[in-house]
Every structure is written in C-alpha cells, then in structure tokens.
Coordinates of C-alpha atoms in Angstrom, one line a residue:
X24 CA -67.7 28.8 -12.6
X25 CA -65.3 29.0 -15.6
X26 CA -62.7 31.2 -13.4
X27 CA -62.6 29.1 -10.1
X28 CA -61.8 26.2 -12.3
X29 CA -59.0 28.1 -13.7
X30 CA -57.7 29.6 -10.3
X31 CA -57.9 25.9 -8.9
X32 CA -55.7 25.1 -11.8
X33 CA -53.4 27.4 -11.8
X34 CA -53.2 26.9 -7.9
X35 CA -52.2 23.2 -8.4
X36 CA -49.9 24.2 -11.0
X37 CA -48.0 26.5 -8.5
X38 CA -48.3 23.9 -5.8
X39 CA -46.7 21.2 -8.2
X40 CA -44.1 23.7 -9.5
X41 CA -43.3 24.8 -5.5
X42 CA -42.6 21.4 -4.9
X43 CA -40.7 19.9 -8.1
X44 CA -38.2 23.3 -7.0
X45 CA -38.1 21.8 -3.3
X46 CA -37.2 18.2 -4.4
X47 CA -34.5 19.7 -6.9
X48 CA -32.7 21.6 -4.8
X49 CA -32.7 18.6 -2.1
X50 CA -30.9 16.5 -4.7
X51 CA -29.0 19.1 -5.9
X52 CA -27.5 19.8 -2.0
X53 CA -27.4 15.6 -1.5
X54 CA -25.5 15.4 -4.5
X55 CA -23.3 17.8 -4.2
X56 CA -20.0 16.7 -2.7
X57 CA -18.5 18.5 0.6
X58 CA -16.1 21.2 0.4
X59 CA -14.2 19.6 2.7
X60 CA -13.7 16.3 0.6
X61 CA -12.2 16.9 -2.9
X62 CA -14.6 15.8 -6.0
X63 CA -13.9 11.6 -6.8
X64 CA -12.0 11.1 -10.3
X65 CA -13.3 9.3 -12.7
X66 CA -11.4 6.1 -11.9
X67 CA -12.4 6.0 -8.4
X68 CA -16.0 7.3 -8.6
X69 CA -17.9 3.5 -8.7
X70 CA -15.6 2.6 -5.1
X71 CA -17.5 4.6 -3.2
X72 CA -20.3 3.2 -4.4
X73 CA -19.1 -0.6 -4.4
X74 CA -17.3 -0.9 -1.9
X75 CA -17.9 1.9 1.1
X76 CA -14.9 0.6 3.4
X77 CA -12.0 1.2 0.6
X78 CA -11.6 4.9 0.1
X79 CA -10.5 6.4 -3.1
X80 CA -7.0 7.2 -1.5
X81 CA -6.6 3.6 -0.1
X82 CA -7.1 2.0 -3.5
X83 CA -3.6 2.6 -5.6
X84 CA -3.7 4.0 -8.9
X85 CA -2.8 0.4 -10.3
X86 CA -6.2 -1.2 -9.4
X87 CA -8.4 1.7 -10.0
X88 CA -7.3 2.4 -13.6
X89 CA -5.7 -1.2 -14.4
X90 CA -8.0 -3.6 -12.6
X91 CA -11.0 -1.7 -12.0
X92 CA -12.5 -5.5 -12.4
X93 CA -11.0 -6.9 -9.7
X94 CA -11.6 -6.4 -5.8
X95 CA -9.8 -3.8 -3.9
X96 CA -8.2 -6.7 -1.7
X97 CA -8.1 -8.7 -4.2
X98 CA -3.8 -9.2 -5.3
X99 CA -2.7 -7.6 -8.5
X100 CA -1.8 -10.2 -10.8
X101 CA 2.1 -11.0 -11.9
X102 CA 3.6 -9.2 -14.5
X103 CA 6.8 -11.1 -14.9
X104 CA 7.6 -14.4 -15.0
X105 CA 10.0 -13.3 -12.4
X106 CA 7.6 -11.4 -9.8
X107 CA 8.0 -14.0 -6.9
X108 CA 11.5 -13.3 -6.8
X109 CA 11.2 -9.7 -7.5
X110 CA 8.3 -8.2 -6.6
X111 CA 9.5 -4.7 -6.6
X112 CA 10.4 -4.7 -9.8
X113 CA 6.9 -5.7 -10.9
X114 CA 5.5 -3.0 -8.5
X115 CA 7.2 -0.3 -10.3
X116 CA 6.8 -1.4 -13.9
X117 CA 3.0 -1.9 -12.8
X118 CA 3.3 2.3 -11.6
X119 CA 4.9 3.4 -15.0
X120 CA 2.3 1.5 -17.0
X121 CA -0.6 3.0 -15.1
X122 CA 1.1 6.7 -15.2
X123 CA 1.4 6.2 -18.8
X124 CA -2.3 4.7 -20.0
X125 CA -3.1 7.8 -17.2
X126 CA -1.5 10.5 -18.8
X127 CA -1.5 9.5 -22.8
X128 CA -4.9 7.8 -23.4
X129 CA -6.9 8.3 -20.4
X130 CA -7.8 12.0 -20.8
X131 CA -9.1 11.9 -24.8
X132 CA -10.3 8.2 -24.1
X133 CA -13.2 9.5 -21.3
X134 CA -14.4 12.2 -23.4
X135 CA -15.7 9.8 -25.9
X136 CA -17.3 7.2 -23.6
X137 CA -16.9 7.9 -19.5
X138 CA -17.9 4.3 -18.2
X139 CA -16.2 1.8 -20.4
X140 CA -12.5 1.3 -18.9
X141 CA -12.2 -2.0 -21.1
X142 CA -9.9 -0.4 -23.4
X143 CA -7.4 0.4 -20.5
X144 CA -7.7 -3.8 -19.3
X145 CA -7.0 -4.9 -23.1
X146 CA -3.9 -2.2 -23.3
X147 CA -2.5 -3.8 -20.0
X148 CA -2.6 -7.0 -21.1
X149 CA -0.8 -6.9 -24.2
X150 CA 1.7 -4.7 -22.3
X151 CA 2.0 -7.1 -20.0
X152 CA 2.3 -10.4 -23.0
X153 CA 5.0 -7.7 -24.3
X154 CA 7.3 -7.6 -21.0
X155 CA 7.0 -11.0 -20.4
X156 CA 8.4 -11.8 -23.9
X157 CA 11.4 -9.0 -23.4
X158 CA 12.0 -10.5 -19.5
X159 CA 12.1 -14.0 -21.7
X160 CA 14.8 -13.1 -24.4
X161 CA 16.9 -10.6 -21.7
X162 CA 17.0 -13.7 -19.5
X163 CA 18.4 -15.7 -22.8
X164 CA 20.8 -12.9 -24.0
X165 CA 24.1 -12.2 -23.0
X166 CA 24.8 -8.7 -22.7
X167 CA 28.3 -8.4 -22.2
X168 CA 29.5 -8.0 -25.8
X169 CA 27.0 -5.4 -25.8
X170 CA 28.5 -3.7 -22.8
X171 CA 32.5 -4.2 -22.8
X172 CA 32.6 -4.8 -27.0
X173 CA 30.5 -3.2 -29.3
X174 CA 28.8 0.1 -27.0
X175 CA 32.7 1.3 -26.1
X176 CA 33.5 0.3 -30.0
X177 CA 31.0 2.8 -30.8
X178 CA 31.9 5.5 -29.0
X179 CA 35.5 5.5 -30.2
X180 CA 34.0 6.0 -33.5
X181 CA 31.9 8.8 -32.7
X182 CA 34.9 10.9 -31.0
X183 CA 36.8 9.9 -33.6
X184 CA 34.2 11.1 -36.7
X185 CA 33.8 14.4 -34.5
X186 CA 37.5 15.2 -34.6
X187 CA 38.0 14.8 -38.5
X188 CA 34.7 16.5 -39.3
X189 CA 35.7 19.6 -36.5
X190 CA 39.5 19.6 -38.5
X191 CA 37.6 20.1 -41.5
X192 CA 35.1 22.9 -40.8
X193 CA 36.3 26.2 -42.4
X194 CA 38.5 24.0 -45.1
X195 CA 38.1 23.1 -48.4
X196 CA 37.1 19.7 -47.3
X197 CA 33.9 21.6 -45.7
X198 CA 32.3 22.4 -49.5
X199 CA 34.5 25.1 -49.6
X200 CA 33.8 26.4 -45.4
X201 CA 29.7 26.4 -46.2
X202 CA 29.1 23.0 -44.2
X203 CA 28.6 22.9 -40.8
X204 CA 30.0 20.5 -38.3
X205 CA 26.7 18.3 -38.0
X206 CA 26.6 17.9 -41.6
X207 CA 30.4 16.7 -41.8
X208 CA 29.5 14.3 -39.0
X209 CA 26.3 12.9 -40.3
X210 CA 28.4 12.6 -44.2
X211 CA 30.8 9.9 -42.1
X212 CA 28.1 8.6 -39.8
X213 CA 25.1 8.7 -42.6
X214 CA 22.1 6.9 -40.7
X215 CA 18.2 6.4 -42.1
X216 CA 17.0 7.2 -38.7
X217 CA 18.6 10.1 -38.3
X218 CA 18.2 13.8 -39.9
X219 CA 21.5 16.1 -40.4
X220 CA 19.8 18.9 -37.4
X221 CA 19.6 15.8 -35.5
X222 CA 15.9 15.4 -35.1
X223 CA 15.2 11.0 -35.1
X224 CA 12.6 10.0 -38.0
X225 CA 9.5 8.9 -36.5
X226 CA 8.8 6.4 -39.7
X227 CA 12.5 4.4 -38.9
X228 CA 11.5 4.6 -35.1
X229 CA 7.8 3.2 -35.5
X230 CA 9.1 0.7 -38.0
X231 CA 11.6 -0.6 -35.7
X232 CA 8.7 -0.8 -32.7
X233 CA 6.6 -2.8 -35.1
X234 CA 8.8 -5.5 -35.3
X235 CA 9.1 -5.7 -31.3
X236 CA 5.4 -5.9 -31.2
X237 CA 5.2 -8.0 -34.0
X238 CA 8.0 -10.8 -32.3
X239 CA 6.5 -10.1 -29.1
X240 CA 2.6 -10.8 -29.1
X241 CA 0.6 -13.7 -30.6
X242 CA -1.8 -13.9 -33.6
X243 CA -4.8 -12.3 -31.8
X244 CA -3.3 -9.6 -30.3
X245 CA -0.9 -8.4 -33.1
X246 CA -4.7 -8.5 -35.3
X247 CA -6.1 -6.0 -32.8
X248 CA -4.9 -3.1 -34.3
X249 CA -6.3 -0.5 -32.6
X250 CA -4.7 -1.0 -28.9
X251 CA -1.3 -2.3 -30.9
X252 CA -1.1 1.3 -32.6
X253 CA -1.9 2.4 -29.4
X254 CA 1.0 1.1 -27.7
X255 CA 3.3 1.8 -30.5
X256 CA 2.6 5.5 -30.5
X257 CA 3.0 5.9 -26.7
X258 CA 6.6 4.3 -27.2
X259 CA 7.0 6.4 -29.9
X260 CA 6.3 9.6 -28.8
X261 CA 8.3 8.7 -25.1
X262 CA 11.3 7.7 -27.5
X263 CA 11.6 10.8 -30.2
X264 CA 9.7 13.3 -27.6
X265 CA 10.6 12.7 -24.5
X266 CA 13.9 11.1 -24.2
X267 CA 16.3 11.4 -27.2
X268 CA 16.1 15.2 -27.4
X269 CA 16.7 15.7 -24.0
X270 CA 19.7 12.9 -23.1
X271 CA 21.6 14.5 -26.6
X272 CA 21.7 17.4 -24.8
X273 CA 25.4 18.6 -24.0
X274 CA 24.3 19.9 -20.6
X275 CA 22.4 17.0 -19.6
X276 CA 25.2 15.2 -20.6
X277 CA 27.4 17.5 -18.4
X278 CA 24.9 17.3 -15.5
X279 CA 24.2 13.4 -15.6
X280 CA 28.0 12.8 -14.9
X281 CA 28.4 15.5 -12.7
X282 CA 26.0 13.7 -10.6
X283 CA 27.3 10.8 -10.8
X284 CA 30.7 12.0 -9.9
X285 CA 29.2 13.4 -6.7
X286 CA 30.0 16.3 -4.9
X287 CA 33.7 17.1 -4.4
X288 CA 35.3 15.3 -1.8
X289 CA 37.0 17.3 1.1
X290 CA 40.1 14.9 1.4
X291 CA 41.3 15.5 -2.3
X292 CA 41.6 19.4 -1.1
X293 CA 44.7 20.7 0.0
X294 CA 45.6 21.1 3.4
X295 CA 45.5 24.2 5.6
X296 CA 49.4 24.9 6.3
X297 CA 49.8 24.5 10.5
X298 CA 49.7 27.5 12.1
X299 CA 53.1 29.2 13.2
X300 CA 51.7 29.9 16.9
X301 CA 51.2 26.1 17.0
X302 CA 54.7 25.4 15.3
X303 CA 56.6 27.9 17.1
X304 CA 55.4 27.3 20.9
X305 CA 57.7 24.5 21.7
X306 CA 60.9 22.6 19.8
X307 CA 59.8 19.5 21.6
X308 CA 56.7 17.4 21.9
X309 CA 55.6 16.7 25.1
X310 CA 54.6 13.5 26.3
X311 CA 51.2 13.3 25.8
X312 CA 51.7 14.3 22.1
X313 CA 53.9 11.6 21.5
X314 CA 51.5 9.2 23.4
X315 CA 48.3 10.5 21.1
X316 CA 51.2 9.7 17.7
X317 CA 52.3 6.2 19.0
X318 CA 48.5 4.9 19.3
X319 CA 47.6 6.8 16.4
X320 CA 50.3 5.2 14.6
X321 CA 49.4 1.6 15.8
X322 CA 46.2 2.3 15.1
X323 CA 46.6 3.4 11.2
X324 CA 48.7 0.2 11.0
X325 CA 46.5 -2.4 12.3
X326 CA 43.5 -0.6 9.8
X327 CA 46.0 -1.1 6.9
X328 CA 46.5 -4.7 7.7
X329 CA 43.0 -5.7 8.6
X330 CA 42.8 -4.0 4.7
X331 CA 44.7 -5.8 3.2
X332 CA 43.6 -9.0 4.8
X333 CA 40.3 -8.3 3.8
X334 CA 41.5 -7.9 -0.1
X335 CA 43.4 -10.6 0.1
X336 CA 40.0 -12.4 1.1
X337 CA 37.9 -10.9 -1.2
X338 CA 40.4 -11.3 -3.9
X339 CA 40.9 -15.1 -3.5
X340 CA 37.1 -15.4 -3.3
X341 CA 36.6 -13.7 -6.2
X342 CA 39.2 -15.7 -8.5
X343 CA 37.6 -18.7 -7.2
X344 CA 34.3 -17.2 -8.4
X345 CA 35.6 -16.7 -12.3
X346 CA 37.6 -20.1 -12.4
X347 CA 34.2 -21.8 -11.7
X348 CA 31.8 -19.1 -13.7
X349 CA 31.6 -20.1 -17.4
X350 CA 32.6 -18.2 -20.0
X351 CA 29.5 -17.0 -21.7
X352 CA 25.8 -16.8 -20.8
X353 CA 23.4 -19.0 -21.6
X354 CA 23.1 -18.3 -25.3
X355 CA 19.9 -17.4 -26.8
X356 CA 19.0 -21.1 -28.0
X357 CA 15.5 -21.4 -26.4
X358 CA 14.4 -18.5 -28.7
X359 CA 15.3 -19.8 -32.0
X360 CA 12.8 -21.5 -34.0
X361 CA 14.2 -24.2 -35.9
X362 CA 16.1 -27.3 -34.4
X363 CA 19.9 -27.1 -33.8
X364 CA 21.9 -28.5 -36.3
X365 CA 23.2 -32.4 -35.4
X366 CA 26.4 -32.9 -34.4
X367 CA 27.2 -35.9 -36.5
X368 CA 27.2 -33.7 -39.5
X369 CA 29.7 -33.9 -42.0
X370 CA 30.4 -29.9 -42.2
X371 CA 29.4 -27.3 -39.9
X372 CA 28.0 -24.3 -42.0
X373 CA 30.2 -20.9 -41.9
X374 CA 29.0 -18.8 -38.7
X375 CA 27.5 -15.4 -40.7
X376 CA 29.6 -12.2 -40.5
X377 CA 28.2 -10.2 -37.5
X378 CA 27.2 -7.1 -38.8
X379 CA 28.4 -4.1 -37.8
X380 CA 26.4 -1.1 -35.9
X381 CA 25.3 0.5 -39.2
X382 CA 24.1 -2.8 -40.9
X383 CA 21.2 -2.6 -38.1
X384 CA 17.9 -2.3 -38.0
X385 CA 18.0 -0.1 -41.2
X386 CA 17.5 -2.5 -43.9
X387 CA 15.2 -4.9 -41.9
X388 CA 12.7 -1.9 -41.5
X389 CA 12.1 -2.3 -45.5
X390 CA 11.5 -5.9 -45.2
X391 CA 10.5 -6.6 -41.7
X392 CA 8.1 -8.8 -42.2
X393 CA 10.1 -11.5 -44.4
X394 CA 12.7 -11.2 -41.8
X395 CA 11.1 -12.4 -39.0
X396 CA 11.2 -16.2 -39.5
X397 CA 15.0 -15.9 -40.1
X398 CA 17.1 -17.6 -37.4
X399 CA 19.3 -15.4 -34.9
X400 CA 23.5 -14.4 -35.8
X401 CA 25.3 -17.3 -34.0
X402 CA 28.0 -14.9 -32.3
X403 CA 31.9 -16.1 -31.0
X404 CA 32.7 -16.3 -27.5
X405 CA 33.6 -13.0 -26.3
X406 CA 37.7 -12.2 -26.3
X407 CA 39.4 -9.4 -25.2
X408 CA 36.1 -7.9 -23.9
X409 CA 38.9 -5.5 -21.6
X410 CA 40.6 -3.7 -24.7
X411 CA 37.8 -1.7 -26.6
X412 CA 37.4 -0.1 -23.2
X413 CA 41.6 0.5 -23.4
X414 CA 40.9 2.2 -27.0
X415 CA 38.0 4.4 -25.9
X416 CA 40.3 5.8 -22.8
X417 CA 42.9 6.2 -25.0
X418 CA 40.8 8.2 -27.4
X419 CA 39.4 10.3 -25.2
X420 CA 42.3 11.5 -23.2
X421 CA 44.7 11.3 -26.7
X422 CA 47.4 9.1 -25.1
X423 CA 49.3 8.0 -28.4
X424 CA 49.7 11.7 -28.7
X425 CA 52.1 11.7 -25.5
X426 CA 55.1 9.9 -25.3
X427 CA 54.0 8.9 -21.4
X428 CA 50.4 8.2 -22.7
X429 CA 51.6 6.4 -25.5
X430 CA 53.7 4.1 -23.1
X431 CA 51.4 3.6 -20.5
X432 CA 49.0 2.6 -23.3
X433 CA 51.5 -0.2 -24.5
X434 CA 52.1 -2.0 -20.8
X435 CA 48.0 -1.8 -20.2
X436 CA 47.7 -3.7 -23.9
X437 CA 50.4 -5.9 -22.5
X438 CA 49.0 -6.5 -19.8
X439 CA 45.3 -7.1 -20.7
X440 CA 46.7 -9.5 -23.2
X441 CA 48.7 -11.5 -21.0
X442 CA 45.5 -11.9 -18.2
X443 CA 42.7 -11.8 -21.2
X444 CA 41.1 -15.1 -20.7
X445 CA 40.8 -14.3 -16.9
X446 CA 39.2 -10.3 -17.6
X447 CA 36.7 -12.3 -20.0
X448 CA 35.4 -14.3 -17.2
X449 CA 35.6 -11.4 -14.9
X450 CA 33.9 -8.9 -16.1
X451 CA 30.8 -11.0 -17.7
X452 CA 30.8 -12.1 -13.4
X453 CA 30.9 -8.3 -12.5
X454 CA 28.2 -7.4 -14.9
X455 CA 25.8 -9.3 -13.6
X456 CA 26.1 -9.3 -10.1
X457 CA 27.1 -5.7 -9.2
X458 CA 25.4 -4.0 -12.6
X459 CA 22.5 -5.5 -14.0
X460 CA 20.9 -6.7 -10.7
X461 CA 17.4 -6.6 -10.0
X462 CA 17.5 -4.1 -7.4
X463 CA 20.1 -2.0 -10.4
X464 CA 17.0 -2.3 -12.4
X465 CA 14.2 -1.7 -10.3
X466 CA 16.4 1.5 -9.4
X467 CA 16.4 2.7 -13.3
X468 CA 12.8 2.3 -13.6
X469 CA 11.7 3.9 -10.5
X470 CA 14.1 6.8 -11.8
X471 CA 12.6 6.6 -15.5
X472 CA 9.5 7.1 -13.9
X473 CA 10.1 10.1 -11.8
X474 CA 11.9 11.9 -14.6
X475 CA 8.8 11.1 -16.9
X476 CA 6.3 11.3 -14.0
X477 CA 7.4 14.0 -11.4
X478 CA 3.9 14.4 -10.0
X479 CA 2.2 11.4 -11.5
X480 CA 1.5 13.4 -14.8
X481 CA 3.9 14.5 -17.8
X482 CA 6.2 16.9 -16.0
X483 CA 6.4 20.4 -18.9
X484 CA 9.7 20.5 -20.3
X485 CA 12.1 23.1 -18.1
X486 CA 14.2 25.1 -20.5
X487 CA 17.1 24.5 -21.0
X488 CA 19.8 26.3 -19.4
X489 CA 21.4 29.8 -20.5
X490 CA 24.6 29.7 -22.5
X491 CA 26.1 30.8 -19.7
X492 CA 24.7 28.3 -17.2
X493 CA 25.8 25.6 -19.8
X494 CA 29.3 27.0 -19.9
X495 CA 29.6 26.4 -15.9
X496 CA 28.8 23.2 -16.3
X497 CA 31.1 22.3 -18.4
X498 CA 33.7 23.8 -16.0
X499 CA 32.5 22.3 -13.4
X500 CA 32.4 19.1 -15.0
X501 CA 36.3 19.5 -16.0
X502 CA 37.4 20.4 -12.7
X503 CA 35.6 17.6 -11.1
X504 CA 37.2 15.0 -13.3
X505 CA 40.9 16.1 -12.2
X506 CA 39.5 16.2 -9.1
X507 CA 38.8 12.1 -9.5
X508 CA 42.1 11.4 -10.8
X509 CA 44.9 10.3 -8.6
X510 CA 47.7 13.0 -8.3
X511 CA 50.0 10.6 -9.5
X512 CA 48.6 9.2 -12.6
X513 CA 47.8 12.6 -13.4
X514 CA 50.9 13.9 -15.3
X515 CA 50.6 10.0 -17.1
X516 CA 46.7 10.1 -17.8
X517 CA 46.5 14.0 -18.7
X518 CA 50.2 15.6 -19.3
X519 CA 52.8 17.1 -17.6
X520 CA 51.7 20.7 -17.0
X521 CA 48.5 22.1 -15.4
X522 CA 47.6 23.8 -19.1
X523 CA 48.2 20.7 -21.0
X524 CA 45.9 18.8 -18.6
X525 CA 42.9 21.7 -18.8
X526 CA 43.5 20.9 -22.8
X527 CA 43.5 17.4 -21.8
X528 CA 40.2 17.1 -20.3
X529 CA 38.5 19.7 -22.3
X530 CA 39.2 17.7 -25.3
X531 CA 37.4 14.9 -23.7
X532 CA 34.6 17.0 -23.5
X533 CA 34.4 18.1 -27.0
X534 CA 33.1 14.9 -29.1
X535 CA 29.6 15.2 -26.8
X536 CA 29.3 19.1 -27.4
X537 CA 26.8 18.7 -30.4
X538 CA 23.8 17.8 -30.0
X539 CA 23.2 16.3 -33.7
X540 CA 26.3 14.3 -33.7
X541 CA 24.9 12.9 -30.0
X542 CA 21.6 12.2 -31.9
X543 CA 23.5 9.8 -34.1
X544 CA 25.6 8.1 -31.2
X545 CA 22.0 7.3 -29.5
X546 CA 20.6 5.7 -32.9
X547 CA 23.2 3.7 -33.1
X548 CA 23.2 2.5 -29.6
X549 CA 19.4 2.2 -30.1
X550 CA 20.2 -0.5 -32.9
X551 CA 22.7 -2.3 -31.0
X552 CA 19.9 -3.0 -27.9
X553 CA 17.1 -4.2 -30.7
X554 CA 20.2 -6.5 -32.2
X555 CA 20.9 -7.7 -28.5
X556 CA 17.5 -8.5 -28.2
X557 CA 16.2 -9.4 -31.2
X558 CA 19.3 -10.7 -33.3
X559 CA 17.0 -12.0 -36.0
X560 CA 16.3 -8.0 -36.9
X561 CA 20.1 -8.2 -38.0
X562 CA 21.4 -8.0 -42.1
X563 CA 22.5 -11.1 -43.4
X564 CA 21.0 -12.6 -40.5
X565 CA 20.1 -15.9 -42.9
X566 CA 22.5 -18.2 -43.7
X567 CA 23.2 -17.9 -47.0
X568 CA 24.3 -13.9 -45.8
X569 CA 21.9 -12.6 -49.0
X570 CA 20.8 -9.2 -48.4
X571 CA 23.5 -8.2 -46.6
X572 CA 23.6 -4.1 -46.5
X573 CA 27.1 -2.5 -46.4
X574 CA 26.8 1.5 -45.8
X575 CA 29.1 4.0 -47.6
X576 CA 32.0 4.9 -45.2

C-alpha cells in the first residue's frame, strides 16, 4: 500500500514537473523577440506596449527619451521663445539635447533603476529654462563689439606675444635657452584658466558654468543640485574634453580653413598656351570666327553692364538700409535689475572702465556669488569697429615691414577714417543679416552636432594626423591662400618676389602653430562670450570700480 502511494506521488510529481517545463518553454519562445526584428531599447520598449500603431522607428529619439510622458502624436513642446519663427532651430537643439542626456547620463542612469526616466524630464526642463534665458540676453546683446572690436583686438595680441616669445627662445631672455616657447607665451599671456602645456583647468571652467547656471535658473531649480551638477559636468567635459583640445590643434586649424577656402578654383590656373597647329593654319580669320568674336564680344559687354547695374542697385539699396539702421543694438537694458538712472539728475555718474580681456571672468570665479547682483558695464557706442580688423591684417601679413605694405596700410587707415561713421552702421547691418541669421545658426548647431554625434553616439577620437600629414597641410593651406589673392594685390599684400611671398604667408601661419599658445587664445575668447552675455561677471563691474583686477603684463 505504502509503495503505490509513493509511485502515485512521484507520478504526479513527474506529470507536474513535465508540464511546468512545457509552459516555460512556451513563454520562453512567446517572449523571445524574432530574429528578424532587432531587440526594442530601453526607451522604446513600453510603445509597443501602449501604443501598437506607433513603431519604435516612427517615434524620434526626442519623444522617446525626452517626453516619454507625452503621446506619440502629441507636439513637442517649444523650446525657445522664438520656436514659431524658427522651428528648425528648436528641432535641432531638441536633437543635441537628446544625443547628449543619450550618450552622458543614460547608460550609468539605467543600470541603477531601468523604469524611472523622470530624471531625464527634470534635466530637459532646466535645460530648456537655461536656453530660453541665453535666447533672452543674446536677443538683448549686441554682438558687434565682440565681433569687429575686441575678438580681432585679441588676436593681434596673440600673434604679437608669439613673435616676441619665438625671438626669445634660445636667448638669454629664455632663462638662459632652458624655457620653451609655451612657457614664454604663457609668462606674457599668464591666465588662471590656463596651464603652461596648455591643458584648461577644470575648477576655472566649472566655476565659470556655475555662474551661468546660477543667472540662468530660478530658486528651485538652482536648489536641485543633483540634475544642476549634472548639467554642469556634461558642459564641462564637452568644453575641456571634447572641444578645446581638438580646435587648438594646428591641423585642425589648417584643415578648418582649408575647407572653408574650398577647393581650388580652375579659373585662377594658368592657361594652356594655343596650340601652334591651330596658330599656324591660317594668317586670317575667317568669317565665321570673326562672327563667333563679334557676338561674343556683345555678349561679355551687355553681362558687364547688366553687372554693374545690378551693383549700382544693390549698392543704393544698401546705403539706404544703413542711413535708416541705428547705430547700435538694442542695449541690454531689459536685463538689468535696478531702475535707470533719471534724467533730471544733476550729474551723470562716470561710465566704469571696460575691462580688458584678462580682467574676465578670472577674479569673479573667487567671488561669484557677491557679484551677481551687480549691475551690467554700460559700454560706448561702437567707433571705428573697421580698424582692429586693419591692425590684425596688418599683423599677420607684416605690412609696416614693407615700404608697399606700410603705404597701402596708411591710405586704408585714411580711408576707414574718413567713411567710419558709415562702416559702423554697416557692418553691425551685415552682421546680422548675412552672419548671425537663424538659418547661420541652426547650420552651426546641426554641425556641432554631427561632429559630437556622427552616429548618434560620442564618435572615438581619430588620431591625429602624422607629422608628415600635418606638414601637407600646412602647404596646402599656404598655397591655397595665394591662390585667393588677386594677382595684383599680390606683390602689395605679400612682397615683391615669389620667395618673399612663401615667407609672407608662412609667417601668417606661424602664431597658430602651438597648440598651448592656441589654448590661451581660446580662454580668452571664452571670457569675452561670458562678458558678452553676462556683463555683470566683469571686474569693476560696480560702480564705485572697487575690486577692479589688473593682471601683470
């Protein structure tokens, strides 16, 4: 009795066991996903299930990992104040957030808890309270100071710092031949944010986005630390990581104007000489020859005057355009946050020395907080925004050192003097309506974000090119730029002789060679954008000027 009991038992058992395998492996083949169809990601894996109509492929990356929230059909909110006007704009800043929360905090963010993606809504909407209070002060700020003034201003500087710290190496001068080039450069151009290899400091840099953040957001979100030291560490680490090494590169340098040069244009080549068959059949043209030149010649002249009837044109329009254009932007007075002074006072107080590039966002990273609730640098109306550009050309190709140079630099002074209130309402007009457009600057984020996102992920750093590989750049470079000058400016622009204009335009070259010294033009140029932007960031940005920071020259 005792055994059939146990061989009825151990028969269910096996039954029950047969079966649990049977309903395992069912689940296990319903739950697997076809070979044909590639596995779901983690972002898209509830649409299937919510929504059986949308695939995974229809829905874009934006509302799976931004708005997983909202409805597939549903529209993506605005991002910029702006976004009726240009919605491609806020398309494309939408796709370089997503790539970024995608790529920097995704990955380690759904290891510790798969389902929650509310980390990923809060980080996109303090991103998005950040642009829209960038979009607000770009839209109050006048960039073309920035532009025609202080950036070219800069840049004179730098080639001239290079020059006196490459005449020194090997000297005396040099602490007796033992100092290198970069440490000459940084002892003129000595910057907190910079290290004498060149490397930025992180601490200056992170600093520097803290006070963005802190301008930018309210109360409660500057209190959530957690997604603000997010954000200021994916900034960070796209700044010194990912960008500055890479654009202080010589040859990226060298390749990025190269590109923008173009390829070489077949008109600027020489002719082929006629052949002497052709030139030695006949002494006299024959009639249909001289037909083909006669229409040919009416031809080239009606195109010439349609030309210069057309320049005419746009030339009168455009003069029109700058008499009736004002001449500065809309100043920055809807950001300041006390009351303009009345104009009924007594005395106007002195407008605060603007500081120069140095005296930037250096001394405000030690007390950034106290100098936040300072008002902005009132600034001067731009004048003679034409002649820093003059100095810069004239530094880079050494005109003063050539007689012809050093006259053709004299009449262009001349004349930018004698037409400088019209070039300071011109080129604030040409800035922004042929440079900083919208469809300009939907372009350079579209690029930013293929060149940080070839494939929608971080892209591994290529290496960098061979010495040798660097070298035809560089030669390529030079030829391409006497190439782009007109043959007879040439002997004016870059000397006489075909030797003296290779020297010429190598010497242009050289203040860019060095990657350290580049390190420190970008820092500085980095400052000048924050001070653009966020004026109040300046030294002696209060009134009574105290605090102000002068560095060692």
């Amino acid at each position: 009795m005792r055994s059939d009991f146990s061989c009825l038992v151990l028969s269910e058992s096996h039954a029950a066991s047969d079966q649990q395998i049977t309903m395992a492996s069912s689940m296990s083949f319903v739950l697997q996903p076809s070979r044909s169809e590639p596995a779901p990601s983690i972002a898209s894996s509830s649409s299937k299930l919510t929504a059986p109509s949308h695939s995974a492929a229809a829905i874009s990356l934006t509302n799976r990992l931004l708005f997983p929230h909202l409805p597939p059909s549903s529209p993506i909110p605005p991002l910029l104040q702006t976004s009726s006007t240009y919605p491609a704009l806020d398309t494309e800043l939408y796709d370089l957030i997503a790539l970024a929360l995608r790529a920097y905090v995704n990955p380690w963010w759904t290891r510790i808890t798969r389902y929650d993606k509310q980390l990923l809504i809060e980080l996109t909407r303090i991103l998005s309270s950040v642009l829209r209070a960038l979009e607000a002060r770009v839209l109050a700020a006048d960039f073309s100071p920035l532009i025609y003034h202080d950036i070219p201003f800069l840049i004179t500087q730098h080639c001239v710092d290079y020059r006196t710290a490459a005449r020194k190496v090997g000297s005396s001068y040099a602490a007796a031949g033992s100092a290198s080039l970069s440490m000459l450069f940084h002892g003129q151009q000595q910057h907190v944010g910079v290290f004498i290899d060149g490397k930025l400091d992180e601490e200056y840099v992170r600093a520097a986005i803290d006070i963005v953040l802190k301008a930018c957001l309210s109360p409660e979100d500057w209190d959530a630390e957690a997604e603000r030291y997010l954000i200021r560490e994916v900034i960070l680490k796209t700044i010194c990581v990912d960008v500055a090494p890479r654009i202080t590169q010589p040859w990226f340098l060298h390749s990025t104007v190269l590109d923008l040069l173009g390829p070489v244009d077949d008109s600027l080549r020489s002719p082929d000489p006629p052949s002497r068959l052709n030139a030695s059949s006949s002494f006299f043209p024959s009639f249909h020859t001289i037909i083909v030149s006669f229409l040919s010649a009416v031809q080239t002249i009606s195109s010439t005057a349609l030309t210069l009837i057309h320049i005419y044109k746009r030339t009168v329009h455009t003069i029109k355009r700058v008499q009736k254009s004002p001449l500065t932007r809309t100043s920055s007075r809807p950001l300041e946050t006390h009351p303009p002074s009345s104009p009924s006072s007594p005395e106007a107080p002195p407008t605060p020395r603007l500081p120069s590039p140095a005296e930037s966002v250096a001394a405000s990273v030690g007390s950034r907080l106290s100098g936040l609730g300072t008002p902005p640098l009132t600034r001067a109306p731009p004048h003679k925004l034409a002649r820093p550009s003059l100095l810069l050309l004239a530094e880079l190709l050494s005109l003063p050192t050539r007689f012809a140079g050093a006259a053709l630099l004299f009449l262009c002074d001349a004349l930018i003097s004698a037409f400088a209130s019209f070039l300071d309402r011109l080129l604030p007009l040409f800035l922004y309506t042929s440079i900083l457009t919208p469809a300009q600057v939907t372009g350079l984020v579209s690029a930013t974000k293929r060149a940080l996102f070839p494939n929608g992920y971080p892209a591994q750093t290529p290496p960098d090119p061979t010495p040798e590989e660097q070298a035809v750049l560089r030669t390529e470079l030079v030829r391409r730029i006497a190439q782009v000058i007109p043959g007879p400016l040439a002997p004016l622009l870059l000397g006489p002789t075909p030797v003296m204009r290779e020297r010429t335009l190598s010497a242009l070259l050289d203040p860019f060679d060095d990657q350290a010294c580049n390190a420190h033009l970008f820092m500085l140029i980095f400052d000048l954008a924050l001070l653009a932007l966020f004026p109040e960031m300046a030294v002696g940005a209060t009134e009574s000027g105290a605090g102000s920071f002068s560095p060692s020259t």
